[in-house]
Amino acid sequence: MATKKLAFVVRSLPYKTEASRLALTHAISSQTVEIYLNDGDLVEASVSYVSDGVFNVLKNQQGGKYYGITTNEGHAKNTLLLDLRVLICKEDLDKFGLTEGNIVIDAEEIGGDTKANIVPYSEILKEMETADHLLFC
Amino acid sequence: MGKLTIGTFSSLVGSLSLDFSVKLAEAAVKKGHTVDFWMSGNATMLAKKGQKAFKDYSFLSKTIQELIATGNFKITACEACAEARGYHKEDCPDGFLRKSMDWYLASTFEADRVLHIGGD
């Protein structure tokens, strides 16, 4: 029995490329990974938003209206619904003038209990240091 | 010898990140390591039959087939990413697998190193 920690570090803008969306969908897929593993083994994913990546958690995204696709906001909420550990870099939010009010911090409306954590970059570094593998997207 | 899991999102031809990923896999296999190679997003373009070699464009099919033949290289495309681009099961070259994203995460479980490359 073992658990491997994967840290997805989202640093790309949403919609410009698919990278940040894929980070979120891959992290979410950690929920079904057991079908490939031995009993008791787990892969645990966390998601950290840094640099331009913090724009992925902006509220009121209009991906459906303009592109006919799901929003990264929706995926961000799903990570919280699934109780993934979510970290958002405080310095980068400050840099772009974003506050807790502008971003997805919980997923209460879809039944999620877990909240995202706005943390200094030093905390995100700690998350990366404790992960078995890092995935920059 | 170790196990390497390489994941890439980058497209064939449009970026050289995919070429780099394949070259890295080739170097690792030549050293005796095993490699799981995962393609998501635009990288699934590599999982399409019938690619032709032109001098101006990347052509990775021959290298990939040689790697598969070693028995130490497993190449898998994200099924949803491929289907979204119109690459169906029948379009998949011999030896390629198609799986859901959790296959990639499962592959990292026993990997000694995970390299996630590209993201265009």
Short mmCIF file of C-alpha atoms in Angstrom, two decimals:
data_model
loop_
_atom_site.label_atom_id
_atom_site.label_comp_id
_atom_site.label_asym_id
_atom_site.label_seq_id
_atom_site.Cartn_x
_atom_site.Cartn_y
_atom_site.Cartn_z
CA MET A 1 0.00 0.00 0.00
CA ALA A 2 1.39 3.32 -1.02
CA THR A 3 0.32 6.76 -2.10
CA LYS A 4 2.11 8.77 -4.76
CA LYS A 5 1.65 12.51 -4.70
CA LEU A 6 1.40 14.36 -8.00
CA ALA A 7 1.56 18.15 -8.02
CA PHE A 8 -0.03 19.76 -11.05
CA VAL A 9 1.31 23.30 -11.38
CA VAL A 10 -0.97 25.35 -13.59
CA ARG A 11 0.86 28.32 -15.04
CA SER A 12 -0.78 28.77 -18.47
CA LEU A 13 -3.58 31.12 -19.39
CA PRO A 14 -6.99 29.54 -19.89
CA TYR A 15 -8.36 29.18 -23.46
CA LYS A 16 -5.18 30.43 -25.17
CA THR A 17 -3.93 26.85 -25.16
CA GLU A 18 -5.39 23.60 -23.87
CA ALA A 19 -2.64 23.06 -21.30
CA SER A 20 -4.36 24.38 -18.18
CA ARG A 21 -7.62 22.62 -19.01
CA LEU A 22 -5.71 19.36 -19.48
CA ALA A 23 -3.99 19.89 -16.14
CA LEU A 24 -7.37 20.06 -14.46
CA THR A 25 -8.92 17.12 -16.29
CA HIS A 26 -5.84 14.99 -15.62
CA ALA A 27 -5.87 15.94 -11.93
CA ILE A 28 -9.57 15.07 -11.75
CA SER A 29 -8.86 11.68 -13.36
CA SER A 30 -6.90 10.77 -10.21
CA GLN A 31 -10.31 9.81 -8.83
CA THR A 32 -10.50 6.73 -11.04
CA VAL A 33 -6.85 5.73 -11.19
CA GLU A 34 -7.32 2.81 -8.77
CA ILE A 35 -8.66 0.64 -11.59
CA TYR A 36 -5.08 0.39 -12.84
CA LEU A 37 -3.41 -0.03 -9.43
CA ASN A 38 -3.15 -2.73 -6.79
CA ASP A 39 -5.56 -2.64 -3.86
CA GLY A 40 -4.61 0.07 -1.41
CA ASP A 41 -2.34 1.96 -3.79
CA LEU A 42 -3.32 5.51 -4.57
CA VAL A 43 -2.33 8.48 -6.68
CA GLU A 44 -3.15 11.76 -5.00
CA ALA A 45 -3.22 14.92 -7.10
CA SER A 46 -3.00 18.51 -5.99
CA VAL A 47 -3.44 21.60 -8.15
CA SER A 48 -1.45 24.80 -7.68
CA TYR A 49 -2.17 27.93 -9.72
CA VAL A 50 0.76 30.25 -10.28
CA SER A 51 1.68 33.11 -12.61
CA ASP A 52 -0.81 33.46 -15.53
CA GLY A 53 -2.37 30.23 -14.30
CA VAL A 54 -4.35 32.14 -11.67
CA PHE A 55 -6.65 33.37 -14.45
CA ASN A 56 -8.02 29.83 -14.69
CA VAL A 57 -9.92 30.35 -11.45
CA LEU A 58 -11.57 33.63 -12.41
CA LYS A 59 -15.29 33.67 -11.71
CA ASN A 60 -17.96 34.16 -14.38
CA GLN A 61 -16.02 32.66 -17.28
CA GLN A 62 -18.01 32.60 -20.52
CA GLY A 63 -16.47 29.64 -22.32
CA GLY A 64 -19.90 28.26 -23.14
CA LYS A 65 -21.16 31.54 -24.57
CA TYR A 66 -18.16 32.30 -26.75
CA TYR A 67 -16.62 28.92 -27.54
CA GLY A 68 -19.42 26.46 -26.83
CA ILE A 69 -17.25 24.57 -24.37
CA THR A 70 -17.14 23.98 -20.63
CA THR A 71 -15.26 26.54 -18.57
CA ASN A 72 -12.03 26.10 -16.66
CA GLU A 73 -13.97 27.66 -13.81
CA GLY A 74 -16.25 24.62 -13.88
CA HIS A 75 -13.27 22.27 -13.85
CA ALA A 76 -11.76 24.25 -10.97
CA LYS A 77 -14.99 23.77 -9.03
CA ASN A 78 -14.91 20.06 -9.82
CA THR A 79 -11.44 19.76 -8.29
CA LEU A 80 -12.89 21.18 -5.08
CA LEU A 81 -15.97 18.98 -5.27
CA LEU A 82 -13.60 16.00 -5.43
CA ASP A 83 -11.63 17.27 -2.41
CA LEU A 84 -8.35 17.80 -4.26
CA ARG A 85 -5.89 20.07 -2.50
CA VAL A 86 -5.95 23.40 -4.35
CA LEU A 87 -3.45 26.19 -3.82
CA ILE A 88 -3.59 29.63 -5.43
CA CYS A 89 -0.54 31.89 -5.35
CA LYS A 90 -1.27 35.04 -3.37
CA GLU A 91 1.52 37.10 -4.89
CA ASP A 92 0.27 36.35 -8.39
CA LEU A 93 -3.31 37.24 -7.47
CA ASP A 94 -2.01 40.53 -6.06
CA LYS A 95 0.04 41.15 -9.17
CA PHE A 96 -3.08 40.98 -11.34
CA GLY A 97 -5.31 42.86 -8.89
CA LEU A 98 -7.38 39.76 -8.17
CA THR A 99 -8.97 39.08 -4.82
CA GLU A 100 -10.83 36.25 -3.14
CA GLY A 101 -14.04 37.82 -4.46
CA ASN A 102 -12.95 37.43 -8.10
CA ILE A 103 -11.97 33.78 -7.99
CA VAL A 104 -13.32 30.30 -7.39
CA ILE A 105 -12.63 29.60 -3.76
CA ASP A 106 -15.28 26.96 -3.10
CA ALA A 107 -17.79 24.76 -4.88
CA GLU A 108 -20.65 25.02 -2.42
CA GLU A 109 -23.29 25.41 -5.14
CA ILE A 110 -22.44 21.96 -6.49
CA GLY A 111 -22.10 20.36 -3.08
CA GLY A 112 -18.37 20.71 -2.48
CA ASP A 113 -16.99 21.02 1.04
CA THR A 114 -13.36 21.68 0.27
CA LYS A 115 -12.05 25.21 -0.19
CA ALA A 116 -9.15 26.47 -2.25
CA ASN A 117 -6.23 27.93 -0.31
CA ILE A 118 -4.77 31.30 -1.19
CA VAL A 119 -1.17 30.95 -0.08
CA PRO A 120 2.20 32.62 -0.53
CA TYR A 121 4.44 31.10 -3.18
CA SER A 122 6.59 29.61 -0.42
CA GLU A 123 3.69 27.28 0.43
CA ILE A 124 3.40 26.20 -3.18
CA LEU A 125 7.11 25.47 -3.17
CA LYS A 126 6.59 23.25 -0.11
CA GLU A 127 3.79 21.45 -1.95
CA MET A 128 6.14 20.83 -4.85
CA GLU A 129 8.91 19.64 -2.54
CA THR A 130 6.66 17.07 -0.91
CA ALA A 131 5.29 15.74 -4.21
CA ASP A 132 6.70 12.61 -5.81
CA HIS A 133 6.23 14.06 -9.27
CA LEU A 134 5.66 17.55 -10.65
CA LEU A 135 3.59 18.27 -13.73
CA PHE A 136 3.89 21.82 -15.07
CA CYS A 137 1.08 22.73 -17.42
CA MET B 1 17.24 0.10 -14.91
CA GLY B 2 14.43 2.52 -14.28
CA LYS B 3 11.03 3.39 -15.56
CA LEU B 4 10.36 6.78 -17.11
CA THR B 5 6.91 8.20 -17.75
CA ILE B 6 6.81 10.98 -20.31
CA GLY B 7 3.66 13.00 -20.87
CA THR B 8 3.25 15.57 -23.58
CA PHE B 9 0.51 17.88 -24.84
CA SER B 10 2.45 19.35 -27.78
CA SER B 11 1.51 18.83 -31.39
CA LEU B 12 3.36 17.05 -34.14
CA VAL B 13 4.87 19.45 -36.69
CA GLY B 14 3.45 22.56 -34.96
CA SER B 15 6.00 22.27 -32.21
CA LEU B 16 9.29 20.47 -31.71
CA SER B 17 8.47 19.62 -28.11
CA LEU B 18 6.95 16.33 -29.25
CA ASP B 19 10.12 15.53 -31.23
CA PHE B 20 12.17 16.26 -28.13
CA SER B 21 9.95 13.98 -26.05
CA VAL B 22 10.36 11.12 -28.52
CA LYS B 23 14.12 11.64 -28.73
CA LEU B 24 14.32 11.59 -24.96
CA ALA B 25 12.31 8.37 -24.87
CA GLU B 26 14.60 6.88 -27.50
CA ALA B 27 17.70 7.79 -25.49
CA ALA B 28 16.20 6.28 -22.34
CA VAL B 29 15.23 3.03 -24.07
CA LYS B 30 18.71 2.76 -25.62
CA LYS B 31 20.16 3.01 -22.10
CA GLY B 32 17.97 0.08 -21.04
CA HIS B 33 15.17 1.95 -19.28
CA THR B 34 11.49 1.34 -19.92
CA VAL B 35 9.33 4.24 -21.03
CA ASP B 36 5.61 4.91 -20.86
CA PHE B 37 4.79 7.68 -23.31
CA TRP B 38 1.50 9.53 -22.87
CA MET B 39 -0.06 11.92 -25.39
CA SER B 40 -2.85 14.32 -24.57
CA GLY B 41 -4.30 17.28 -26.41
CA ASN B 42 -2.61 18.09 -29.72
CA ALA B 43 0.03 15.42 -29.10
CA THR B 44 -2.56 12.80 -30.05
CA MET B 45 -1.85 13.80 -33.65
CA LEU B 46 1.07 11.40 -33.39
CA ALA B 47 -1.47 8.58 -32.95
CA LYS B 48 -2.73 8.89 -36.54
CA LYS B 49 -1.88 6.41 -39.28
CA GLY B 50 -0.58 7.36 -42.68
CA GLN B 51 1.91 10.10 -41.84
CA LYS B 52 4.33 10.82 -44.65
CA ALA B 53 7.94 11.90 -44.40
CA PHE B 54 8.81 15.30 -45.86
CA LYS B 55 12.08 17.07 -45.31
CA ASP B 56 10.37 20.18 -43.92
CA TYR B 57 8.31 18.41 -41.27
CA SER B 58 8.89 16.15 -38.33
CA PHE B 59 8.39 12.47 -39.02
CA LEU B 60 8.41 10.34 -35.90
CA SER B 61 6.54 7.22 -37.00
CA LYS B 62 9.62 5.20 -37.89
CA THR B 63 11.33 5.95 -34.56
CA ILE B 64 8.15 5.13 -32.68
CA GLN B 65 7.75 1.77 -34.41
CA GLU B 66 11.38 0.91 -33.63
CA LEU B 67 10.80 1.84 -30.01
CA ILE B 68 7.65 -0.27 -29.78
CA ALA B 69 9.58 -3.21 -31.24
CA THR B 70 12.05 -3.10 -28.33
CA GLY B 71 9.28 -4.13 -25.92
CA ASN B 72 10.43 -1.45 -23.50
CA PHE B 73 8.29 1.37 -24.83
CA LYS B 74 4.56 1.78 -24.39
CA ILE B 75 2.83 4.62 -26.22
CA THR B 76 -0.69 5.66 -25.32
CA ALA B 77 -2.99 8.40 -26.57
CA CYS B 78 -5.75 10.06 -24.62
CA GLU B 79 -8.85 8.55 -26.17
CA ALA B 80 -11.09 11.58 -25.62
CA CYS B 81 -8.45 13.99 -26.97
CA ALA B 82 -8.06 11.82 -30.08
CA GLU B 83 -11.78 11.37 -30.67
CA ALA B 84 -12.32 15.14 -30.29
CA ARG B 85 -9.86 15.60 -33.16
CA GLY B 86 -11.44 12.93 -35.34
CA TYR B 87 -8.74 10.30 -34.78
CA HIS B 88 -10.64 7.10 -34.21
CA LYS B 89 -9.57 3.64 -33.11
CA GLU B 90 -9.18 2.51 -36.72
CA ASP B 91 -6.86 5.47 -37.38
CA CYS B 92 -4.45 4.40 -34.66
CA PRO B 93 -1.09 3.02 -35.84
CA ASP B 94 -0.14 -0.54 -34.85
CA GLY B 95 1.21 -0.83 -31.35
CA PHE B 96 -0.38 2.37 -30.05
CA LEU B 97 -2.83 2.23 -27.14
CA ARG B 98 -5.78 4.52 -26.45
CA LYS B 99 -6.83 5.05 -22.84
CA SER B 100 -8.46 7.57 -20.52
CA MET B 101 -6.37 10.10 -18.60
CA ASP B 102 -6.19 7.97 -15.46
CA TRP B 103 -3.85 5.59 -17.37
CA TYR B 104 -1.24 8.34 -17.33
CA LEU B 105 -1.61 8.95 -13.62
CA ALA B 106 -1.44 5.23 -12.94
CA SER B 107 1.74 5.02 -14.98
CA THR B 108 3.36 7.62 -12.74
CA PHE B 109 2.78 5.38 -9.74
CA GLU B 110 5.70 3.08 -10.49
CA ALA B 111 7.75 5.57 -12.47
CA ASP B 112 11.16 6.53 -11.17
CA ARG B 113 10.86 9.82 -13.02
CA VAL B 114 7.94 11.65 -14.62
CA LEU B 115 8.67 14.25 -17.28
CA HIS B 116 5.80 16.35 -18.43
CA ILE B 117 6.87 18.17 -21.57
CA GLY B 118 5.32 20.94 -23.58
CA GLY B 119 1.91 22.44 -23.48
CA ASP B 120 1.22 24.38 -26.66
#
